[in-house]
Amino acid sequence: MRFRLLKDQAGYSLVEVMASIIILSIAIIPMVGMFDMGLNAATRGSNYDKARSLAKKQMEIAQSLSYAGVKNNFPNAPCTFDGSGLCEATNLTDPDAEFSNFRYTIRKQYVELSGTNFVNNNNDEGYMQITVIVGWGGASFNDTTYTTTSVKAK
């Protein structure tokens, strides 16, 4: 009678439970890595979008000013043209908390029209190329960058 009672009991053996745990572990461990990669990709995408927004914001400020305003007052940091027609203000920060981990550079360069392209010029002949370079990540803020350029006419 005892033998019959043991035979009729339903359930899982320890071997079956261990095998199922091993199979689940083999399936779940790679998924944890995928979640981490997905989170990193979302963070990188968010930083890129914020950098693009900051660059666009600065470019819109430049486009709203007159040529003389851009030449003399944009950005607010000191920036004087050197003998090669270049003016660069670096390591600027935006007061908005949204862009607190970003630094940007405004580069202004006198250019002239040569055929269908603009080329650098040492003198102010009515065209200025404005470049906004936004950096983020790392202590030097140059691990990753986003750049946008526009030309302003007198």
PDB file of N, CA, C and O in Angstrom, residues 23-77:
ATOM      1  N   ILE A  23      17.165  26.736 -17.485  1.00  0.00           N
ATOM      2  CA  ILE A  23      16.662  27.205 -18.789  1.00  0.00           C
ATOM      3  C   ILE A  23      16.196  28.650 -18.684  1.00  0.00           C
ATOM      4  O   ILE A  23      16.491  29.485 -19.561  1.00  0.00           O
ATOM      5  N   LEU A  24      15.470  29.000 -17.629  1.00  0.00           N
ATOM      6  CA  LEU A  24      15.030  30.386 -17.443  1.00  0.00           C
ATOM      7  C   LEU A  24      16.216  31.337 -17.282  1.00  0.00           C
ATOM      8  O   LEU A  24      16.208  32.452 -17.812  1.00  0.00           O
ATOM      9  N   SER A  25      17.228  30.924 -16.549  1.00  0.00           N
ATOM     10  CA  SER A  25      18.417  31.763 -16.362  1.00  0.00           C
ATOM     11  C   SER A  25      19.106  32.029 -17.689  1.00  0.00           C
ATOM     12  O   SER A  25      19.537  33.154 -17.964  1.00  0.00           O
ATOM     13  N   ILE A  26      19.210  30.997 -18.502  1.00  0.00           N
ATOM     14  CA  ILE A  26      19.845  31.166 -19.819  1.00  0.00           C
ATOM     15  C   ILE A  26      19.046  32.154 -20.674  1.00  0.00           C
ATOM     16  O   ILE A  26      19.607  32.930 -21.443  1.00  0.00           O
ATOM     17  N   ALA A  27      17.742  32.208 -20.522  1.00  0.00           N
ATOM     18  CA  ALA A  27      16.906  33.117 -21.308  1.00  0.00           C
ATOM     19  C   ALA A  27      16.886  34.530 -20.726  1.00  0.00           C
ATOM     20  O   ALA A  27      16.857  35.519 -21.463  1.00  0.00           O
ATOM     21  N   ILE A  28      16.902  34.678 -19.407  1.00  0.00           N
ATOM     22  CA  ILE A  28      16.737  35.986 -18.769  1.00  0.00           C
ATOM     23  C   ILE A  28      18.031  36.794 -18.734  1.00  0.00           C
ATOM     24  O   ILE A  28      18.004  38.014 -18.901  1.00  0.00           O
ATOM     25  N   ILE A  29      19.167  36.186 -18.545  1.00  0.00           N
ATOM     26  CA  ILE A  29      20.434  36.926 -18.422  1.00  0.00           C
ATOM     27  C   ILE A  29      20.712  37.794 -19.656  1.00  0.00           C
ATOM     28  O   ILE A  29      21.060  38.961 -19.508  1.00  0.00           O
ATOM     29  N   PRO A  30      20.541  37.321 -20.875  1.00  0.00           N
ATOM     30  CA  PRO A  30      20.749  38.219 -22.022  1.00  0.00           C
ATOM     31  C   PRO A  30      19.738  39.370 -22.072  1.00  0.00           C
ATOM     32  O   PRO A  30      20.059  40.466 -22.547  1.00  0.00           O
ATOM     33  N   MET A  31      18.534  39.146 -21.556  1.00  0.00           N
ATOM     34  CA  MET A  31      17.537  40.226 -21.549  1.00  0.00           C
ATOM     35  C   MET A  31      17.960  41.375 -20.650  1.00  0.00           C
ATOM     36  O   MET A  31      17.678  42.530 -20.956  1.00  0.00           O
ATOM     37  N   VAL A  32      18.620  41.100 -19.557  1.00  0.00           N
ATOM     38  CA  VAL A  32      19.114  42.159 -18.675  1.00  0.00           C
ATOM     39  C   VAL A  32      20.107  43.028 -19.434  1.00  0.00           C
ATOM     40  O   VAL A  32      20.079  44.265 -19.338  1.00  0.00           O
ATOM     41  N   GLY A  33      20.979  42.416 -20.208  1.00  0.00           N
ATOM     42  CA  GLY A  33      21.921  43.171 -21.031  1.00  0.00           C
ATOM     43  C   GLY A  33      21.214  44.010 -22.079  1.00  0.00           C
ATOM     44  O   GLY A  33      21.625  45.140 -22.364  1.00  0.00           O
ATOM     45  N   MET A  34      20.128  43.496 -22.639  1.00  0.00           N
ATOM     46  CA  MET A  34      19.373  44.265 -23.644  1.00  0.00           C
ATOM     47  C   MET A  34      18.712  45.480 -23.008  1.00  0.00           C
ATOM     48  O   MET A  34      18.671  46.552 -23.605  1.00  0.00           O
ATOM     49  N   PHE A  35      18.200  45.342 -21.791  1.00  0.00           N
ATOM     50  CA  PHE A  35      17.600  46.492 -21.105  1.00  0.00           C
ATOM     51  C   PHE A  35      18.650  47.564 -20.842  1.00  0.00           C
ATOM     52  O   PHE A  35      18.391  48.757 -21.005  1.00  0.00           O
ATOM     53  N   ASP A  36      19.842  47.158 -20.435  1.00  0.00           N
ATOM     54  CA  ASP A  36      20.914  48.114 -20.189  1.00  0.00           C
ATOM     55  C   ASP A  36      21.312  48.835 -21.476  1.00  0.00           C
ATOM     56  O   ASP A  36      21.495  50.050 -21.480  1.00  0.00           O
ATOM     57  N   MET A  37      21.437  48.087 -22.565  1.00  0.00           N
ATOM     58  CA  MET A  37      21.775  48.706 -23.850  1.00  0.00           C
ATOM     59  C   MET A  37      20.671  49.667 -24.289  1.00  0.00           C
ATOM     60  O   MET A  37      20.949  50.745 -24.814  1.00  0.00           O
ATOM     61  N   GLY A  38      19.418  49.299 -24.089  1.00  0.00           N
ATOM     62  CA  GLY A  38      18.302  50.164 -24.450  1.00  0.00           C
ATOM     63  C   GLY A  38      18.297  51.456 -23.651  1.00  0.00           C
ATOM     64  O   GLY A  38      18.051  52.537 -24.191  1.00  0.00           O
ATOM     65  N   LEU A  39      18.588  51.370 -22.371  1.00  0.00           N
ATOM     66  CA  LEU A  39      18.659  52.560 -21.529  1.00  0.00           C
ATOM     67  C   LEU A  39      19.800  53.472 -21.959  1.00  0.00           C
ATOM     68  O   LEU A  39      19.636  54.696 -22.036  1.00  0.00           O
ATOM     69  N   ASN A  40      20.952  52.895 -22.267  1.00  0.00           N
ATOM     70  CA  ASN A  40      22.079  53.699 -22.748  1.00  0.00           C
ATOM     71  C   ASN A  40      21.760  54.368 -24.081  1.00  0.00           C
ATOM     72  O   ASN A  40      22.101  55.536 -24.290  1.00  0.00           O
ATOM     73  N   ALA A  41      21.111  53.664 -24.976  1.00  0.00           N
ATOM     74  CA  ALA A  41      20.740  54.246 -26.272  1.00  0.00           C
ATOM     75  C   ALA A  41      19.736  55.375 -26.089  1.00  0.00           C
ATOM     76  O   ALA A  41      19.826  56.418 -26.759  1.00  0.00           O
ATOM     77  N   ALA A  42      18.793  55.215 -25.198  1.00  0.00           N
ATOM     78  CA  ALA A  42      17.811  56.275 -24.937  1.00  0.00           C
ATOM     79  C   ALA A  42      18.486  57.507 -24.339  1.00  0.00           C
ATOM     80  O   ALA A  42      18.158  58.645 -24.713  1.00  0.00           O
ATOM     81  N   THR A  43      19.450  57.317 -23.455  1.00  0.00           N
ATOM     82  CA  THR A  43      20.173  58.439 -22.858  1.00  0.00           C
ATOM     83  C   THR A  43      20.996  59.168 -23.911  1.00  0.00           C
ATOM     84  O   THR A  43      21.012  60.399 -23.960  1.00  0.00           O
ATOM     85  N   ARG A  44      21.684  58.406 -24.780  1.00  0.00           N
ATOM     86  CA  ARG A  44      22.468  59.038 -25.848  1.00  0.00           C
ATOM     87  C   ARG A  44      21.558  59.829 -26.783  1.00  0.00           C
ATOM     88  O   ARG A  44      21.879  60.947 -27.192  1.00  0.00           O
ATOM     89  N   GLY A  45      20.432  59.260 -27.131  1.00  0.00           N
ATOM     90  CA  GLY A  45      19.482  59.949 -27.995  1.00  0.00           C
ATOM     91  C   GLY A  45      18.939  61.211 -27.354  1.00  0.00           C
ATOM     92  O   GLY A  45      18.791  62.249 -28.008  1.00  0.00           O
ATOM     93  N   SER A  46      18.660  61.144 -26.074  1.00  0.00           N
ATOM     94  CA  SER A  46      18.178  62.318 -25.347  1.00  0.00           C
ATOM     95  C   SER A  46      19.234  63.417 -25.324  1.00  0.00           C
ATOM     96  O   SER A  46      18.926  64.595 -25.541  1.00  0.00           O
ATOM     97  N   ASN A  47      20.487  63.055 -25.055  1.00  0.00           N
ATOM     98  CA  ASN A  47      21.571  64.045 -25.050  1.00  0.00           C
ATOM     99  C   ASN A  47      21.753  64.667 -26.426  1.00  0.00           C
ATOM    100  O   ASN A  47      21.963  65.875 -26.544  1.00  0.00           O
ATOM    101  N   TYR A  48      21.669  63.864 -27.460  1.00  0.00           N
ATOM    102  CA  TYR A  48      21.815  64.382 -28.819  1.00  0.00           C
ATOM    103  C   TYR A  48      20.681  65.360 -29.129  1.00  0.00           C
ATOM    104  O   TYR A  48      20.915  66.425 -29.702  1.00  0.00           O
ATOM    105  N   ASP A  49      19.459  65.021 -28.740  1.00  0.00           N
ATOM    106  CA  ASP A  49      18.323  65.915 -28.976  1.00  0.00           C
ATOM    107  C   ASP A  49      18.467  67.221 -28.206  1.00  0.00           C
ATOM    108  O   ASP A  49      18.161  68.299 -28.715  1.00  0.00           O
ATOM    109  N   LYS A  50      18.933  67.141 -26.959  1.00  0.00           N
ATOM    110  CA  LYS A  50      19.146  68.358 -26.170  1.00  0.00           C
ATOM    111  C   LYS A  50      20.241  69.219 -26.791  1.00  0.00           C
ATOM    112  O   LYS A  50      20.125  70.449 -26.837  1.00  0.00           O
ATOM    113  N   ALA A  51      21.322  68.603 -27.264  1.00  0.00           N
ATOM    114  CA  ALA A  51      22.399  69.352 -27.908  1.00  0.00           C
ATOM    115  C   ALA A  51      21.890  70.033 -29.171  1.00  0.00           C
ATOM    116  O   ALA A  51      22.205  71.190 -29.449  1.00  0.00           O
ATOM    117  N   ARG A  52      21.085  69.317 -29.947  1.00  0.00           N
ATOM    118  CA  ARG A  52      20.511  69.893 -31.159  1.00  0.00           C
ATOM    119  C   ARG A  52      19.597  71.070 -30.811  1.00  0.00           C
ATOM    120  O   ARG A  52      19.630  72.111 -31.474  1.00  0.00           O
ATOM    121  N   SER A  53      18.821  70.937 -29.745  1.00  0.00           N
ATOM    122  CA  SER A  53      17.935  72.026 -29.311  1.00  0.00           C
ATOM    123  C   SER A  53      18.734  73.244 -28.867  1.00  0.00           C
ATOM    124  O   SER A  53      18.378  74.384 -29.197  1.00  0.00           O
ATOM    125  N   LEU A  54      19.808  73.016 -28.120  1.00  0.00           N
ATOM    126  CA  LEU A  54      20.647  74.129 -27.673  1.00  0.00           C
ATOM    127  C   LEU A  54      21.300  74.820 -28.857  1.00  0.00           C
ATOM    128  O   LEU A  54      21.338  76.052 -28.935  1.00  0.00           O
ATOM    129  N   ALA A  55      21.815  74.041 -29.805  1.00  0.00           N
ATOM    130  CA  ALA A  55      22.441  74.634 -30.998  1.00  0.00           C
ATOM    131  C   ALA A  55      21.408  75.418 -31.807  1.00  0.00           C
ATOM    132  O   ALA A  55      21.689  76.525 -32.276  1.00  0.00           O
ATOM    133  N   LYS A  56      20.226  74.866 -31.951  1.00  0.00           N
ATOM    134  CA  LYS A  56      19.172  75.562 -32.701  1.00  0.00           C
ATOM    135  C   LYS A  56      18.764  76.843 -31.992  1.00  0.00           C
ATOM    136  O   LYS A  56      18.538  77.876 -32.629  1.00  0.00           O
ATOM    137  N   LYS A  57      18.676  76.794 -30.678  1.00  0.00           N
ATOM    138  CA  LYS A  57      18.332  77.992 -29.897  1.00  0.00           C
ATOM    139  C   LYS A  57      19.350  79.105 -30.132  1.00  0.00           C
ATOM    140  O   LYS A  57      18.982  80.256 -30.386  1.00  0.00           O
ATOM    141  N   GLN A  58      20.635  78.749 -30.074  1.00  0.00           N
ATOM    142  CA  GLN A  58      21.673  79.752 -30.290  1.00  0.00           C
ATOM    143  C   GLN A  58      21.655  80.266 -31.732  1.00  0.00           C
ATOM    144  O   GLN A  58      21.845  81.456 -31.984  1.00  0.00           O
ATOM    145  N   MET A  59      21.405  79.370 -32.680  1.00  0.00           N
ATOM    146  CA  MET A  59      21.354  79.784 -34.081  1.00  0.00           C
ATOM    147  C   MET A  59      20.157  80.703 -34.330  1.00  0.00           C
ATOM    148  O   MET A  59      20.261  81.672 -35.088  1.00  0.00           O
ATOM    149  N   GLU A  60      19.030  80.435 -33.685  1.00  0.00           N
ATOM    150  CA  GLU A  60      17.859  81.300 -33.839  1.00  0.00           C
ATOM    151  C   GLU A  60      18.112  82.676 -33.247  1.00  0.00           C
ATOM    152  O   GLU A  60      17.656  83.685 -33.788  1.00  0.00           O
ATOM    153  N   ILE A  61      18.848  82.742 -32.136  1.00  0.00           N
ATOM    154  CA  ILE A  61      19.222  84.041 -31.570  1.00  0.00           C
ATOM    155  C   ILE A  61      20.066  84.808 -32.584  1.00  0.00           C
ATOM    156  O   ILE A  61      19.837  85.991 -32.832  1.00  0.00           O
ATOM    157  N   ALA A  62      21.034  84.132 -33.192  1.00  0.00           N
ATOM    158  CA  ALA A  62      21.899  84.782 -34.184  1.00  0.00           C
ATOM    159  C   ALA A  62      21.082  85.238 -35.394  1.00  0.00           C
ATOM    160  O   ALA A  62      21.300  86.338 -35.919  1.00  0.00           O
ATOM    161  N   GLN A  63      20.147  84.423 -35.842  1.00  0.00           N
ATOM    162  CA  GLN A  63      19.353  84.783 -37.016  1.00  0.00           C
ATOM    163  C   GLN A  63      18.388  85.924 -36.730  1.00  0.00           C
ATOM    164  O   GLN A  63      17.990  86.643 -37.645  1.00  0.00           O
ATOM    165  N   SER A  64      18.006  86.114 -35.471  1.00  0.00           N
ATOM    166  CA  SER A  64      17.093  87.201 -35.132  1.00  0.00           C
ATOM    167  C   SER A  64      17.810  88.545 -35.027  1.00  0.00           C
ATOM    168  O   SER A  64      17.176  89.588 -35.040  1.00  0.00           O
ATOM    169  N   LEU A  65      19.135  88.520 -34.907  1.00  0.00           N
ATOM    170  CA  LEU A  65      19.918  89.757 -34.812  1.00  0.00           C
ATOM    171  C   LEU A  65      20.312  90.252 -36.201  1.00  0.00           C
ATOM    172  O   LEU A  65      20.369  89.484 -37.153  1.00  0.00           O
ATOM    173  N   SER A  66      20.614  91.527 -36.257  1.00  0.00           N
ATOM    174  CA  SER A  66      21.147  92.078 -37.511  1.00  0.00           C
ATOM    175  C   SER A  66      22.582  91.600 -37.694  1.00  0.00           C
ATOM    176  O   SER A  66      23.194  91.060 -36.772  1.00  0.00           O
ATOM    177  N   TYR A  67      23.120  91.846 -38.876  1.00  0.00           N
ATOM    178  CA  TYR A  67      24.504  91.465 -39.159  1.00  0.00           C
ATOM    179  C   TYR A  67      25.442  92.124 -38.150  1.00  0.00           C
ATOM    180  O   TYR A  67      26.310  91.477 -37.572  1.00  0.00           O
ATOM    181  N   ALA A  68      25.258  93.429 -37.925  1.00  0.00           N
ATOM    182  CA  ALA A  68      26.107  94.162 -36.969  1.00  0.00           C
ATOM    183  C   ALA A  68      25.909  93.627 -35.551  1.00  0.00           C
ATOM    184  O   ALA A  68      26.864  93.552 -34.773  1.00  0.00           O
ATOM    185  N   GLY A  69      24.678  93.257 -35.203  1.00  0.00           N
ATOM    186  CA  GLY A  69      24.421  92.702 -33.878  1.00  0.00           C
ATOM    187  C   GLY A  69      25.141  91.385 -33.667  1.00  0.00           C
ATOM    188  O   GLY A  69      25.695  91.132 -32.600  1.00  0.00           O
ATOM    189  N   VAL A  70      25.139  90.548 -34.680  1.00  0.00           N
ATOM    190  CA  VAL A  70      25.867  89.272 -34.585  1.00  0.00           C
ATOM    191  C   VAL A  70      27.359  89.538 -34.510  1.00  0.00           C
ATOM    192  O   VAL A  70      28.076  88.947 -33.704  1.00  0.00           O
ATOM    193  N   LYS A  71      27.821  90.451 -35.340  1.00  0.00           N
ATOM    194  CA  LYS A  71      29.256  90.750 -35.397  1.00  0.00           C
ATOM    195  C   LYS A  71      29.766  91.286 -34.062  1.00  0.00           C
ATOM    196  O   LYS A  71      30.824  90.870 -33.587  1.00  0.00           O
ATOM    197  N   ASN A  72      29.002  92.175 -33.428  1.00  0.00           N
ATOM    198  CA  ASN A  72      29.494  92.864 -32.234  1.00  0.00           C
ATOM    199  C   ASN A  72      28.983  92.302 -30.908  1.00  0.00           C
ATOM    200  O   ASN A  72      29.671  92.432 -29.897  1.00  0.00           O
ATOM    201  N   ASN A  73      27.810  91.699 -30.886  1.00  0.00           N
ATOM    202  CA  ASN A  73      27.193  91.346 -29.606  1.00  0.00           C
ATOM    203  C   ASN A  73      26.806  89.880 -29.452  1.00  0.00           C
ATOM    204  O   ASN A  73      26.157  89.530 -28.479  1.00  0.00           O
ATOM    205  N   PHE A  74      27.118  89.054 -30.392  1.00  0.00           N
ATOM    206  CA  PHE A  74      26.742  87.643 -30.277  1.00  0.00           C
ATOM    207  C   PHE A  74      27.980  86.784 -30.305  1.00  0.00           C
ATOM    208  O   PHE A  74      28.786  86.915 -31.225  1.00  0.00           O
ATOM    209  N   PRO A  75      28.200  85.914 -29.386  1.00  0.00           N
ATOM    210  CA  PRO A  75      27.458  85.772 -28.134  1.00  0.00           C
ATOM    211  C   PRO A  75      27.840  86.861 -27.157  1.00  0.00           C
ATOM    212  O   PRO A  75      28.693  87.698 -27.468  1.00  0.00           O
ATOM    213  N   ASN A  76      27.277  86.819 -25.963  1.00  0.00           N
ATOM    214  CA  ASN A  76      27.559  87.863 -24.968  1.00  0.00           C
ATOM    215  C   ASN A  76      28.982  87.799 -24.446  1.00  0.00           C
ATOM    216  O   ASN A  76      29.496  88.774 -23.935  1.00  0.00           O
ATOM    217  N   ALA A  77      29.615  86.648 -24.578  1.00  0.00           N
ATOM    218  CA  ALA A  77      31.005  86.508 -24.125  1.00  0.00           C
ATOM    219  C   ALA A  77      31.925  87.292 -25.050  1.00  0.00           C
ATOM    220  O   ALA A  77      31.626  87.488 -26.223  1.00  0.00           O
TER     221      ALA A  77
END
